[in-house]
Amino acid sequence: MAVRVGPDDFDIGAEVKALTAGRTDIGAVVTFTGTVRGEGSGRPITAMELEHYPGMTEAELVRVEREACERWPLLASLVVHRVGPLRPGDNIVLVIAASAHRQAAFEAAEFMMDYLKTKAPFWKKEAVAGEAARWVDARDEDDAAAERWNRKASGPSR
Amino acid sequence: MGAAPRTVKLMYFAWVRERVGTASEEVVLPAGVTTVADLKAWLAARGTGYEAAFVKPGVIRAAIDRRHVQETASIEGAGEIAFFPPVTGG
């Protein structure tokens, strides 16, 4: 179980390899990678800046990961989130969930992303060609995605 | 009574930071400012930048000592209080 926040890019293959090295109890590894889209509201995005709240960001990600571990029988997990200047196509976020069986890994990875999106203190600022950079608005869909886990009777897969 | 002045560190992020004009500051809280909502109202009256930042106080989220809190949360004993827009990471 680990979280990492910083400007550096990540290598998905290397992260999975490190997380599962020497493990024979893991039977399912799910990874989610979020990347920078080159388009927003129909206009081309030239650059993105990710601001965060050092200290609280890591604490929130640890809380999200801990909650996932309480809900599903995870054997390993990792959350990596980049900050600072990014460009279209760049990696932003990586979530890995590993379990004995696939359903727990799938669900835990989705849960961690949904919770991260509404709880972890990150803010995106997009630069659109020929315009002043602007802060990205939060989406109601993200709140709804996180909220459904409160209603769902989640638990170990079968 | 004569309670000691309460000093707290305030932090601002994203467009709240840009409108206020600073990332962080130390303030002495006046008597009567006891909740997050009170603090927002007090800050909104501190000047043009603050007024612009807190014009719609309900939109702005708060954290006390790096944990999310609601409007009604007490700021008693807080060391660091942060104000920011809804988060947009991931």
Tab-separated table of C-alpha atoms in Angstrom:
chain	number	residue	atom	x	y	z
A	1	MET	CA	0.000	0.000	0.000
A	2	ALA	CA	1.635	3.227	-1.082
A	3	VAL	CA	0.928	6.687	-2.484
A	4	ARG	CA	3.248	8.995	-4.395
A	5	VAL	CA	2.727	12.620	-5.444
A	6	GLY	CA	5.226	14.544	-7.532
A	7	PRO	CA	6.168	15.952	-10.933
A	8	ASP	CA	7.795	12.796	-12.295
A	9	ASP	CA	6.256	10.561	-14.952
A	10	PHE	CA	5.620	6.888	-14.197
A	11	ASP	CA	6.109	3.604	-16.043
A	12	ILE	CA	3.037	1.399	-15.626
A	13	GLY	CA	4.876	-1.827	-16.432
A	14	ALA	CA	7.685	-1.074	-13.993
A	15	GLU	CA	5.217	-0.170	-11.234
A	16	VAL	CA	3.237	-3.396	-11.681
A	17	LYS	CA	6.443	-5.412	-11.710
A	18	ALA	CA	7.669	-3.777	-8.502
A	19	LEU	CA	4.315	-4.233	-6.793
A	20	THR	CA	4.041	-7.935	-7.613
A	21	ALA	CA	7.716	-8.966	-7.400
A	22	GLY	CA	8.087	-12.217	-5.473
A	23	ARG	CA	4.345	-12.462	-4.806
A	24	THR	CA	2.476	-15.678	-5.578
A	25	ASP	CA	-0.674	-14.822	-3.585
A	26	ILE	CA	-1.783	-12.201	-6.120
A	27	GLY	CA	-3.993	-13.480	-8.905
A	28	ALA	CA	-5.388	-10.228	-10.322
A	29	VAL	CA	-3.834	-6.824	-11.008
A	30	VAL	CA	-5.962	-3.954	-12.290
A	31	THR	CA	-4.352	-0.685	-13.392
A	32	PHE	CA	-6.034	2.585	-14.283
A	33	THR	CA	-4.120	5.380	-15.984
A	34	GLY	CA	-5.499	8.883	-16.450
A	35	THR	CA	-3.941	11.053	-19.169
A	36	VAL	CA	-4.236	14.674	-20.292
A	37	ARG	CA	-6.827	15.168	-23.037
A	38	GLY	CA	-5.890	17.514	-25.870
A	39	GLU	CA	-9.378	18.982	-26.046
A	40	GLY	CA	-11.733	20.688	-23.588
A	41	SER	CA	-15.201	22.130	-24.352
A	42	GLY	CA	-14.414	21.607	-28.018
A	43	ARG	CA	-11.220	23.653	-27.971
A	44	PRO	CA	-7.606	22.493	-28.189
A	45	ILE	CA	-5.706	22.436	-24.900
A	46	THR	CA	-2.075	23.430	-25.180
A	47	ALA	CA	-0.945	22.814	-21.595
A	48	MET	CA	-2.172	21.928	-18.130
A	49	GLU	CA	-0.970	22.872	-14.658
A	50	LEU	CA	-1.828	20.729	-11.643
A	51	GLU	CA	-1.807	22.435	-8.257
A	52	HIS	CA	-2.176	20.539	-4.976
A	53	TYR	CA	-2.105	20.912	-1.203
A	54	PRO	CA	1.170	19.307	-0.083
A	55	GLY	CA	0.650	17.219	3.013
A	56	MET	CA	-3.118	17.008	2.749
A	57	THR	CA	-2.922	15.440	-0.713
A	58	GLU	CA	-0.848	12.518	0.530
A	59	ALA	CA	-3.015	12.177	3.647
A	60	GLU	CA	-6.210	12.007	1.557
A	61	LEU	CA	-4.740	9.457	-0.850
A	62	VAL	CA	-3.676	7.286	2.098
A	63	ARG	CA	-7.225	7.544	3.498
A	64	VAL	CA	-8.703	6.535	0.118
A	65	GLU	CA	-6.345	3.567	-0.124
A	66	ARG	CA	-7.031	2.521	3.464
A	67	GLU	CA	-10.780	2.618	2.847
A	68	ALA	CA	-10.372	0.445	-0.265
A	69	CYS	CA	-8.407	-2.051	1.842
A	70	GLU	CA	-11.243	-2.155	4.373
A	71	ARG	CA	-13.839	-2.832	1.673
A	72	TRP	CA	-11.970	-5.342	-0.510
A	73	PRO	CA	-9.348	-8.023	0.204
A	74	LEU	CA	-6.491	-6.187	-1.495
A	75	LEU	CA	-3.027	-7.718	-1.419
A	76	ALA	CA	-1.228	-4.662	-2.816
A	77	SER	CA	-2.105	-1.194	-4.100
A	78	LEU	CA	-0.494	1.959	-5.399
A	79	VAL	CA	-1.669	5.480	-6.184
A	80	VAL	CA	0.621	7.816	-8.142
A	81	HIS	CA	-0.508	11.354	-9.024
A	82	ARG	CA	1.520	13.940	-10.904
A	83	VAL	CA	1.603	17.678	-10.189
A	84	GLY	CA	3.059	20.690	-11.994
A	85	PRO	CA	3.067	21.422	-15.729
A	86	LEU	CA	1.722	18.704	-18.052
A	87	ARG	CA	0.994	18.458	-21.762
A	88	PRO	CA	-1.734	16.684	-23.760
A	89	GLY	CA	-0.996	12.972	-23.836
A	90	ASP	CA	0.981	13.015	-20.571
A	91	ASN	CA	0.163	10.623	-17.752
A	92	ILE	CA	-1.625	12.238	-14.785
A	93	VAL	CA	-2.671	9.463	-12.430
A	94	LEU	CA	-2.034	5.755	-11.886
A	95	VAL	CA	-4.068	3.474	-9.626
A	96	ILE	CA	-3.141	-0.167	-9.147
A	97	ALA	CA	-5.198	-2.674	-7.171
A	98	ALA	CA	-4.024	-6.253	-6.681
A	99	SER	CA	-6.045	-9.067	-5.164
A	100	ALA	CA	-6.412	-12.842	-5.329
A	101	HIS	CA	-9.361	-12.518	-7.715
A	102	ARG	CA	-10.378	-10.065	-10.393
A	103	GLN	CA	-13.647	-8.614	-9.102
A	104	ALA	CA	-12.099	-7.173	-5.955
A	105	ALA	CA	-9.243	-5.697	-7.983
A	106	PHE	CA	-11.588	-4.165	-10.596
A	107	GLU	CA	-13.927	-2.709	-7.993
A	108	ALA	CA	-11.199	-1.400	-5.693
A	109	ALA	CA	-9.413	0.341	-8.579
A	110	GLU	CA	-12.645	2.035	-9.659
A	111	PHE	CA	-13.485	2.984	-6.067
A	112	MET	CA	-10.057	4.535	-5.488
A	113	MET	CA	-10.359	6.629	-8.665
A	114	ASP	CA	-13.897	7.780	-7.826
A	115	TYR	CA	-12.919	8.750	-4.291
A	116	LEU	CA	-9.658	10.360	-5.351
A	117	LYS	CA	-11.498	12.569	-7.829
A	118	THR	CA	-13.772	14.067	-5.170
A	119	LYS	CA	-11.491	14.049	-2.112
A	120	ALA	CA	-7.833	14.511	-3.027
A	121	PRO	CA	-6.939	18.238	-3.121
A	122	PHE	CA	-5.741	18.693	-6.706
A	123	TRP	CA	-6.804	21.487	-9.061
A	124	LYS	CA	-6.339	21.546	-12.834
A	125	LYS	CA	-5.717	24.715	-14.802
A	126	GLU	CA	-5.985	24.406	-18.573
A	127	ALA	CA	-4.376	26.621	-21.175
A	128	VAL	CA	-6.406	26.902	-24.365
A	129	ALA	CA	-4.741	28.239	-27.505
A	130	GLY	CA	-5.089	32.014	-27.737
A	131	GLU	CA	-6.898	32.408	-24.394
A	132	ALA	CA	-6.036	32.986	-20.752
A	133	ALA	CA	-5.545	29.775	-18.773
A	134	ARG	CA	-8.606	28.799	-16.764
A	135	TRP	CA	-9.407	26.566	-13.798
A	136	VAL	CA	-11.281	23.399	-14.651
A	137	ASP	CA	-14.739	23.177	-13.053
A	138	ALA	CA	-15.631	20.195	-10.891
A	139	ARG	CA	-18.129	17.854	-12.551
A	140	ASP	CA	-21.357	16.695	-10.922
A	141	GLU	CA	-20.800	13.308	-12.564
A	142	ASP	CA	-17.706	12.817	-10.387
A	143	ASP	CA	-19.676	13.482	-7.200
A	144	ALA	CA	-22.325	11.009	-8.340
A	145	ALA	CA	-19.667	8.399	-9.150
A	146	ALA	CA	-18.199	8.675	-5.641
A	147	GLU	CA	-21.631	8.798	-4.001
A	148	ARG	CA	-22.795	5.481	-5.465
A	149	TRP	CA	-20.174	3.639	-3.347
A	150	ASN	CA	-22.014	4.831	-0.242
A	151	ARG	CA	-25.174	3.109	-1.412
A	152	LYS	CA	-23.525	-0.001	-2.773
A	153	ALA	CA	-23.227	-2.939	-0.410
A	154	SER	CA	-19.700	-3.701	-1.469
A	155	GLY	CA	-17.610	-6.541	-0.274
A	156	PRO	CA	-15.324	-9.362	-1.261
A	157	SER	CA	-15.985	-10.858	-4.644
A	158	ARG	CA	-16.925	-14.429	-5.140
B	1	MET	CA	-12.167	36.747	30.821
B	2	GLY	CA	-9.468	38.177	28.522
B	3	ALA	CA	-8.933	35.090	26.368
B	4	ALA	CA	-5.570	34.932	24.604
B	5	PRO	CA	-5.667	35.995	20.929
B	6	ARG	CA	-6.172	33.022	18.639
B	7	THR	CA	-3.689	32.902	15.797
B	8	VAL	CA	-4.292	30.573	12.870
B	9	LYS	CA	-2.533	29.863	9.587
B	10	LEU	CA	-4.785	30.276	6.557
B	11	MET	CA	-4.012	28.694	3.184
B	12	TYR	CA	-5.646	29.337	-0.178
B	13	PHE	CA	-5.517	27.235	-3.331
B	14	ALA	CA	-6.330	27.524	-7.054
B	15	TRP	CA	-8.640	30.460	-7.931
B	16	VAL	CA	-9.252	31.248	-4.267
B	17	ARG	CA	-5.486	31.839	-3.903
B	18	GLU	CA	-5.403	33.955	-7.070
B	19	ARG	CA	-8.291	36.159	-5.964
B	20	VAL	CA	-7.089	36.601	-2.377
B	21	GLY	CA	-3.614	37.369	-3.714
B	22	THR	CA	-1.596	35.189	-1.350
B	23	ALA	CA	-1.018	31.457	-0.790
B	24	SER	CA	-0.943	31.649	2.999
B	25	GLU	CA	-1.048	34.050	5.923
B	26	GLU	CA	-1.289	34.150	9.702
B	27	VAL	CA	-4.327	35.896	11.157
B	28	VAL	CA	-5.602	36.677	14.625
B	29	LEU	CA	-9.199	35.567	14.853
B	30	PRO	CA	-11.641	38.048	16.350
B	31	ALA	CA	-14.003	36.905	19.080
B	32	GLY	CA	-17.231	35.561	17.642
B	33	VAL	CA	-15.612	33.823	14.688
B	34	THR	CA	-16.073	30.220	15.761
B	35	THR	CA	-17.069	28.192	12.700
B	36	VAL	CA	-15.865	27.754	9.120
B	37	ALA	CA	-18.890	29.731	7.920
B	38	ASP	CA	-18.069	32.570	10.360
B	39	LEU	CA	-14.491	32.644	9.115
B	40	LYS	CA	-15.582	32.830	5.469
B	41	ALA	CA	-17.905	35.753	6.273
B	42	TRP	CA	-15.151	37.552	8.190
B	43	LEU	CA	-12.620	36.997	5.397
B	44	ALA	CA	-15.073	38.227	2.735
B	45	ALA	CA	-15.130	41.617	4.496
B	46	ARG	CA	-11.341	42.020	4.579
B	47	GLY	CA	-10.871	43.617	1.168
B	48	THR	CA	-11.557	43.504	-2.544
B	49	GLY	CA	-9.611	40.315	-3.282
B	50	TYR	CA	-11.205	38.472	-0.376
B	51	GLU	CA	-14.635	39.717	-1.373
B	52	ALA	CA	-14.101	38.373	-4.904
B	53	ALA	CA	-12.847	35.036	-3.558
B	54	PHE	CA	-15.660	34.515	-1.069
B	55	VAL	CA	-18.543	36.091	-3.029
B	56	LYS	CA	-20.192	32.653	-3.219
B	57	PRO	CA	-19.042	31.145	0.081
B	58	GLY	CA	-21.032	27.946	-0.450
B	59	VAL	CA	-18.867	27.021	-3.433
B	60	ILE	CA	-15.632	27.115	-1.454
B	61	ARG	CA	-14.496	23.993	0.397
B	62	ALA	CA	-12.522	24.019	3.634
B	63	ALA	CA	-10.054	21.819	5.455
B	64	ILE	CA	-8.885	22.065	9.056
B	65	ASP	CA	-5.468	20.655	9.787
B	66	ARG	CA	-5.551	18.866	6.413
B	67	ARG	CA	-8.938	17.194	6.749
B	68	HIS	CA	-12.098	18.129	4.847
B	69	VAL	CA	-14.701	19.848	7.048
B	70	GLN	CA	-18.256	21.167	6.678
B	71	GLU	CA	-19.434	24.784	6.958
B	72	THR	CA	-20.633	24.260	10.499
B	73	ALA	CA	-17.334	22.818	11.766
B	74	SER	CA	-15.772	24.541	14.770
B	75	ILE	CA	-12.422	26.214	14.165
B	76	GLU	CA	-11.557	26.044	17.861
B	77	GLY	CA	-8.028	24.728	18.302
B	78	ALA	CA	-7.300	24.732	14.548
B	79	GLY	CA	-3.684	25.241	13.520
B	80	GLU	CA	-4.117	25.421	9.736
B	81	ILE	CA	-7.301	26.217	7.835
B	82	ALA	CA	-7.400	25.935	4.038
B	83	PHE	CA	-9.932	27.265	1.532
B	84	PHE	CA	-10.196	25.971	-2.031
B	85	PRO	CA	-12.585	25.284	-4.923
B	86	PRO	CA	-14.061	21.795	-5.425
B	87	VAL	CA	-11.185	19.477	-6.327
B	88	THR	CA	-10.483	18.486	-9.940
B	89	GLY	CA	-7.678	15.921	-9.846
B	90	GLY	CA	-7.506	12.481	-11.372
